[in-house]
Coordinates of C-alpha atoms in Angstrom, one line a residue:
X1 CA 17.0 20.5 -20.0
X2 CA 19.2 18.1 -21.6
X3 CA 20.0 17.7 -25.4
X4 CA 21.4 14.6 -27.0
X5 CA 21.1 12.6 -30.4
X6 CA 18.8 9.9 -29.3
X7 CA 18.7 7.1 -31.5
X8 CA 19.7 7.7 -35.6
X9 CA 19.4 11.5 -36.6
X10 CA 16.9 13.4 -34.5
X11 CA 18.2 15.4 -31.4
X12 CA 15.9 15.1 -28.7
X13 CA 15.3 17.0 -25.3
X14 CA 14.2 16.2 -21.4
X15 CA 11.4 18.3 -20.8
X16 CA 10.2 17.9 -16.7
X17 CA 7.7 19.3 -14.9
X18 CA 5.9 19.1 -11.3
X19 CA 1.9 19.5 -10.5
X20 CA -0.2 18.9 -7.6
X21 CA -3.2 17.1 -8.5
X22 CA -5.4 13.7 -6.8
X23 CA -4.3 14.8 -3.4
X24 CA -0.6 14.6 -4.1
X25 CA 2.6 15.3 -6.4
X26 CA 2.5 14.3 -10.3
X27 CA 6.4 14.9 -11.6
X28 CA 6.3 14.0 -15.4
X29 CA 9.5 13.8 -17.7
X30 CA 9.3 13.4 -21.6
X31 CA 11.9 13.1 -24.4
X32 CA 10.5 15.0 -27.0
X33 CA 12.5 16.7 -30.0
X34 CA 11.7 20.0 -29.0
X35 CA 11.2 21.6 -25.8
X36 CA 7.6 23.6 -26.3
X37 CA 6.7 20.0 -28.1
X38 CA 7.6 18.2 -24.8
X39 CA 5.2 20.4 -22.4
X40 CA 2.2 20.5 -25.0
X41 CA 2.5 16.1 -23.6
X42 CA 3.1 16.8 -20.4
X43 CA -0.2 19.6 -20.2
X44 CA -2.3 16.9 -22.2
X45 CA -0.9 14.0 -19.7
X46 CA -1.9 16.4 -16.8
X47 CA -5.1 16.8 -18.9
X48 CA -5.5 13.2 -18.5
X49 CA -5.3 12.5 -15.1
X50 CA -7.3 15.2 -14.0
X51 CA -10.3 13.4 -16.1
X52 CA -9.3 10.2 -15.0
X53 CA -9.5 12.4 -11.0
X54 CA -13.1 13.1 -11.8
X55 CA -14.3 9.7 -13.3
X56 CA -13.1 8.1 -10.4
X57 CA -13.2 10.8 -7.5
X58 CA -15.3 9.8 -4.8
X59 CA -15.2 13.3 -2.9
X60 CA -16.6 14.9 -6.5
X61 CA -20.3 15.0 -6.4
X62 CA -21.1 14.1 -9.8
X63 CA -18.4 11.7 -10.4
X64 CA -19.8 8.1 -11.7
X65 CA -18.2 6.6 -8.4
X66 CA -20.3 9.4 -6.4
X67 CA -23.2 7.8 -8.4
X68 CA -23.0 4.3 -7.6
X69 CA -22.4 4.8 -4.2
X70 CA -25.6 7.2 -3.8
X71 CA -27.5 4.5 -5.1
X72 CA -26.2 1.5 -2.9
X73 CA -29.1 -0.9 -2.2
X74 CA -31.0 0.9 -4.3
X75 CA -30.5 0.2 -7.6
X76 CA -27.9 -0.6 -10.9
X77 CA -26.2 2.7 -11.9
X78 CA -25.0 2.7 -15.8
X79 CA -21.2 3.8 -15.9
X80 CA -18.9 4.6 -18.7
X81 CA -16.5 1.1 -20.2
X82 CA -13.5 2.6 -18.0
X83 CA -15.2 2.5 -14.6
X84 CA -16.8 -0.4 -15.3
X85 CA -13.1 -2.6 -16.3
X86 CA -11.4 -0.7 -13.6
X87 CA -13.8 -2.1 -11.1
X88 CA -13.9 -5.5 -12.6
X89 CA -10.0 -6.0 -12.3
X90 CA -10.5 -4.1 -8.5
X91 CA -12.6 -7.2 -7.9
X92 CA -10.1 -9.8 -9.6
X93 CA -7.5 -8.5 -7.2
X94 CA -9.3 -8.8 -3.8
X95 CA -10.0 -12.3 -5.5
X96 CA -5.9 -13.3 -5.5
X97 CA -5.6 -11.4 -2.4
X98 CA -8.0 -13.2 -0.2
X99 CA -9.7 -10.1 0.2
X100 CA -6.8 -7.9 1.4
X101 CA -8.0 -5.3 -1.7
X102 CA -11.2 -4.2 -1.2
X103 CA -12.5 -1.0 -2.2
X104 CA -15.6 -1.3 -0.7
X105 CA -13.6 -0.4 2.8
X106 CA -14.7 3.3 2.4
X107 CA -17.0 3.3 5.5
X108 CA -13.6 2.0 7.6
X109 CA -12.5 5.3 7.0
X110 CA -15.0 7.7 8.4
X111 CA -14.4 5.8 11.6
X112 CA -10.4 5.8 11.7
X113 CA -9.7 9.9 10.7
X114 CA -5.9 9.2 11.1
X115 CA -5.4 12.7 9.9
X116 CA -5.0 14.0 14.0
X117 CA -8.7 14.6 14.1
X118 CA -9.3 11.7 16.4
X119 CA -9.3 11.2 20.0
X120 CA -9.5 7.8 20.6
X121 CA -9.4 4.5 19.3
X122 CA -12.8 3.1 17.6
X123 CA -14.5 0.5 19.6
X124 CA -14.6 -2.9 18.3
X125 CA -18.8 -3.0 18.3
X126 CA -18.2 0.4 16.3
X127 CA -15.5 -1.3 13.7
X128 CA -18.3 -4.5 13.3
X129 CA -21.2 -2.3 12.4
X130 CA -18.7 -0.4 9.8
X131 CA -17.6 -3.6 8.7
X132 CA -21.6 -5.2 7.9
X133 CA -20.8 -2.5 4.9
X134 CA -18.0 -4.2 3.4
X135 CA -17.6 -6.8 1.1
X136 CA -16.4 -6.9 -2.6
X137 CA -18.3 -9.5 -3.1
X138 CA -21.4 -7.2 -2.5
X139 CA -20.5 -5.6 -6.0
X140 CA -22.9 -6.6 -8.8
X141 CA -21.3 -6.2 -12.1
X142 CA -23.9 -6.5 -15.1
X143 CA -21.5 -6.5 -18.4
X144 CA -24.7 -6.6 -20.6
X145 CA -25.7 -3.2 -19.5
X146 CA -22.6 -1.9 -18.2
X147 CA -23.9 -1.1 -14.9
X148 CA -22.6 -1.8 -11.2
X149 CA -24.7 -1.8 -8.3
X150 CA -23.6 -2.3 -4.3
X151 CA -25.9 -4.7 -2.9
X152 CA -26.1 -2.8 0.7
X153 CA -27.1 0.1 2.1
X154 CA -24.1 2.3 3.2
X155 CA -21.9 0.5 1.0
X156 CA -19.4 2.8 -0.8
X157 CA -16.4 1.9 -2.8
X158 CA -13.1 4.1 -3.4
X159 CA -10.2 4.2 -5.2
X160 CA -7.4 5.2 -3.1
X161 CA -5.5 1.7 -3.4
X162 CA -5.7 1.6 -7.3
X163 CA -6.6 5.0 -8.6
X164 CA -3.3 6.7 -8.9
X165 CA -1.9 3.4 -10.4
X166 CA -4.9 3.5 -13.2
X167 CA -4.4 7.5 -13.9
X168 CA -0.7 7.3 -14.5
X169 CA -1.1 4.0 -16.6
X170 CA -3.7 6.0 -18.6
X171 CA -1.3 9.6 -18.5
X172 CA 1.6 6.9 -20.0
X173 CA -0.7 5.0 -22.8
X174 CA -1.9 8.5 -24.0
X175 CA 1.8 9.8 -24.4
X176 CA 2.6 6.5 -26.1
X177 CA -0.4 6.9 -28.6
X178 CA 0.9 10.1 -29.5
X179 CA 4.3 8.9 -30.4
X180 CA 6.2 10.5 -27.7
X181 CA 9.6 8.1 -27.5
X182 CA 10.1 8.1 -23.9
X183 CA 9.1 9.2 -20.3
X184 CA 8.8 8.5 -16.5
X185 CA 5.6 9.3 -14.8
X186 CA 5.7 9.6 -10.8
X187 CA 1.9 10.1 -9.4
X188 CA 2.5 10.2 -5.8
X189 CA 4.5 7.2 -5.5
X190 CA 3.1 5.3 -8.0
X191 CA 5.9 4.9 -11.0
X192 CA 5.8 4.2 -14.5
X193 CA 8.3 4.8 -17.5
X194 CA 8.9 3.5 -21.2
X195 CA 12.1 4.0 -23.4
X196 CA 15.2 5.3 -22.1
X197 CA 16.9 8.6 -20.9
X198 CA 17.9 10.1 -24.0
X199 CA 21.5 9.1 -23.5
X200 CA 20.4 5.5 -23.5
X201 CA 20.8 4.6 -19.9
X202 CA 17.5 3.5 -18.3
X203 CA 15.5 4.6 -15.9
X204 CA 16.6 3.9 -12.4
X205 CA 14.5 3.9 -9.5
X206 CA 16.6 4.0 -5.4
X207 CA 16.0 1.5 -3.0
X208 CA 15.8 3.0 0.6
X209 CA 18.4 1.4 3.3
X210 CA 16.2 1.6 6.3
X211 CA 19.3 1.0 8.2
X212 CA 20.6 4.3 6.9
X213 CA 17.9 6.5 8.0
X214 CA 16.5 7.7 4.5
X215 CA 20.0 6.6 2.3
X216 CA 19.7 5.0 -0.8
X217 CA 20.7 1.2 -0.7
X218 CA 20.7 0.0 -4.4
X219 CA 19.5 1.5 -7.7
X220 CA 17.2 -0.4 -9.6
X221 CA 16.9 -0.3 -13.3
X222 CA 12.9 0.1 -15.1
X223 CA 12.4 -0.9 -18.3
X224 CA 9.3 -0.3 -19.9
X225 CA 7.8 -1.3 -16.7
X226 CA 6.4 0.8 -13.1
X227 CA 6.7 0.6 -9.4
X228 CA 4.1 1.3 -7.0
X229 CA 5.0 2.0 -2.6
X230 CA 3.2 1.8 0.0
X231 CA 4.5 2.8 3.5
X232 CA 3.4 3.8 7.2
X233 CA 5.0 7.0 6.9
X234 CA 1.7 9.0 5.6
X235 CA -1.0 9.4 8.6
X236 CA -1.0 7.3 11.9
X237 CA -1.7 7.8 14.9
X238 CA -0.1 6.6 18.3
X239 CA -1.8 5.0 21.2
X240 CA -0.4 3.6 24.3
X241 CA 2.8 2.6 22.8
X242 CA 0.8 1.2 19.4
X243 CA 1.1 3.1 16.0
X244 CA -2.0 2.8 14.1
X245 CA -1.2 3.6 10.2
X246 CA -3.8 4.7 7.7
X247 CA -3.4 1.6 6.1
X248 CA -6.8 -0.4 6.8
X249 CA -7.2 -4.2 7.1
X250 CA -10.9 -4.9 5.9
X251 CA -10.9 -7.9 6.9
X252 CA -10.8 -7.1 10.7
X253 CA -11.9 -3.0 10.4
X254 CA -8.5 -1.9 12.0
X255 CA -5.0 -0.6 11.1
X256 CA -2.8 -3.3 9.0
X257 CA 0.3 -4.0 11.6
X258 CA 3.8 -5.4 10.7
X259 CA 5.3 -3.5 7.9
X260 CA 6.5 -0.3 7.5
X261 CA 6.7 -0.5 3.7
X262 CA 5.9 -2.4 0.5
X263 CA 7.3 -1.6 -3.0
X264 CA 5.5 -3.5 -5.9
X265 CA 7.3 -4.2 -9.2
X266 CA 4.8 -5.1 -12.0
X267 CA 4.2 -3.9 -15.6
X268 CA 1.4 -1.7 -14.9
X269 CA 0.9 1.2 -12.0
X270 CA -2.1 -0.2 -11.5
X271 CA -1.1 -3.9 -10.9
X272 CA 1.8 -2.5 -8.6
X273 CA -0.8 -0.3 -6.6
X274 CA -3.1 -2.2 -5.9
X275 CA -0.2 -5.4 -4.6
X276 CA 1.9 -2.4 -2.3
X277 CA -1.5 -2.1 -0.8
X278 CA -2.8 -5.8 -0.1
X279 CA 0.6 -7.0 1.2
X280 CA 1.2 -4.1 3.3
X281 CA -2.3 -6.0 4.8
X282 CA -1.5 -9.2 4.2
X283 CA 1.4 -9.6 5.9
X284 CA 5.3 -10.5 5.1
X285 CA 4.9 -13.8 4.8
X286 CA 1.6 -14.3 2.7
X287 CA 2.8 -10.7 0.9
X288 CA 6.1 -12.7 -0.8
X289 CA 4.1 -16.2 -1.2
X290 CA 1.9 -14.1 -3.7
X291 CA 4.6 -12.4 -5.3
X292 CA 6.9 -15.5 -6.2
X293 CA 3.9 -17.4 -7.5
X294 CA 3.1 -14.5 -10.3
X295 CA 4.7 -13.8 -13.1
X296 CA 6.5 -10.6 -14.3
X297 CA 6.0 -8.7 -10.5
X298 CA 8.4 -8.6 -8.0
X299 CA 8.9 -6.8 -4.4
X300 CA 10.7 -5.2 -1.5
X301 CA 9.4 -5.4 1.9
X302 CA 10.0 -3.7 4.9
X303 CA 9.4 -5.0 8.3
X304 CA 8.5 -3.3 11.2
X305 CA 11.7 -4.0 12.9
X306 CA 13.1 -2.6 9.9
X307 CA 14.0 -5.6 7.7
X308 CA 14.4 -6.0 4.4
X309 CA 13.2 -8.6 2.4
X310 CA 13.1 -9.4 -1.1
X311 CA 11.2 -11.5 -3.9
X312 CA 13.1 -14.1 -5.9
X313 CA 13.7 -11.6 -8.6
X314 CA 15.4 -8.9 -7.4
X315 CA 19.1 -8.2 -7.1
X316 CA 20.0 -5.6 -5.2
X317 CA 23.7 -4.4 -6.2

């Protein structure tokens, strides 16, 4: 813990903590004035995301998600204002991405178990039947009675390119409605801070060197702003001399191919997300086109030959 006058007169503290929770590691930090003050936000923030977990968790039974995809080609399942925007902007970003976001590529999965379970490589006639299952544009949204309905049978949607984006955004906007001066949130990759340290230096995030096997090449500063990777280093398999990564192309029903990672710079976890995700499908080259044409986002790609390549925006020092 770390004490220092932060601003005029109040001396504040750096209150950490680590969890385990939506499948992964949740580090929090808070400046808070006091240190028991500092882990009643953190245990609310961890409050938070575990109900943002079950809103959204496809795995839980009775989750809304659960819902709507029980009732796929069946019919319109009412859902709470939260599911109902999160899906909406889900469908705005396979929209700019050509479709490289979809999170109707759930049935993909069942097929590639990229967890060592699997033997052998899905057949292509197997991937086409999975893929008659996917389509964002299958989604029926009806604003007017806040429902969503999936237009096929089979059809599912997930989360898993956006969710931990959305539940640290939502962890953040809760600690800010309470007041609480200043943080960094870190949900499994997915980054997002406001304020400053409590000496007044920002929040720095490290740039991997993948030229120096793990070393850290540059140190970027975040300002009131979040970070969001996406990398080949989770599950894969190898076959032949092919590495098939757990990232899915739905688009074609196999393994995105071509990058080993994909850092996203944007001023929500969500927004970030959800980009690391489509350009580590889309490609290098389409990846950075998007990038440079939107505003406030920027990113770091990595090739697999182990390039790195950069938006217009970032200097690395």
């Amino acid at each position: 813990m770390t004490c220092f006058t932060y601003g005029q007169d109040k001396k504040y503290v750096t209150v950490k903590k680590s969890y385990e929770v939506m499948g992964g590691d949740f580090d929090i930090t808070v400046i808070s004035v006091d240190e028991e003050l500092g882990y009643i936000y953190i245990q609310e923030a961890l409050a938070e995301v575990q109900r943002i977990e079950k809103l959204i968790s496809s795995w839980d039974e009775e989750s809304e998600t659960s819902l709507i995809n029980k009732n796929a080609g069946i019919k319109p399942v009412p859902v709470s204002w939260e599911l109902f925007k999160l899906i909406e902007r889900s469908i705005q970003i396979s929209e700019i991405t050509n479709g490289a976001f979809d999170i109707t590529f759930t049935p993909l999965n069942d097929l590639w178990k990229l967890d060592g379970s699997m033997e052998s490589i899905p057949t292509t006639a197997n991937v086409k039947a999975r893929q008659a299952r996917i389509g964002y544009r299958n989604i029926v949204l009806n604003s007017k009675d806040q429902t969503v309905f999936l237009r096929k049978k089979g059809m599912r949607i997930s989360f898993g390119g956006i969710g931990k984006g959305f539940a640290a955004d939502k962890a953040k906007a809760l600690l800010v409605s309470k007041d609480v001066k200043a943080g960094i949130i870190n949900l499994d990759g997915d980054i997002t801070s406001w304020g400053t340290k409590v000496t007044g230096d920002k929040w720095l995030i490290g740039v991997v060197n993948p030229d120096l096997k793990g070393g850290i090449a540059s140190w970027i500063p975040i300002l009131e702003s979040s970070v969001a990777t996406t990398s080949s280093d989770g599950n894969f398999i190898m076959s032949g001399n092919k590495k098939y990564t757990h990232i899915l192309n739905p688009k074609t029903g196999f393994p995105a191919t071509g990058i080993n990672s994909v850092s996203v710079f944007a001023k929500s976890a969500e927004l970030s997300d959800a980009l690391a995700t489509s350009i580590f499908v889309m490609g290098l080259d389409a990846g950075l086109a998007l990038i440079n044409q939107l505003g406030d986002t920027e990113v770091i790609i990595v090739d697999s030959a182990n390039k790195m390549y950069k938006s217009n925006g970032i200097l690395l020092n």
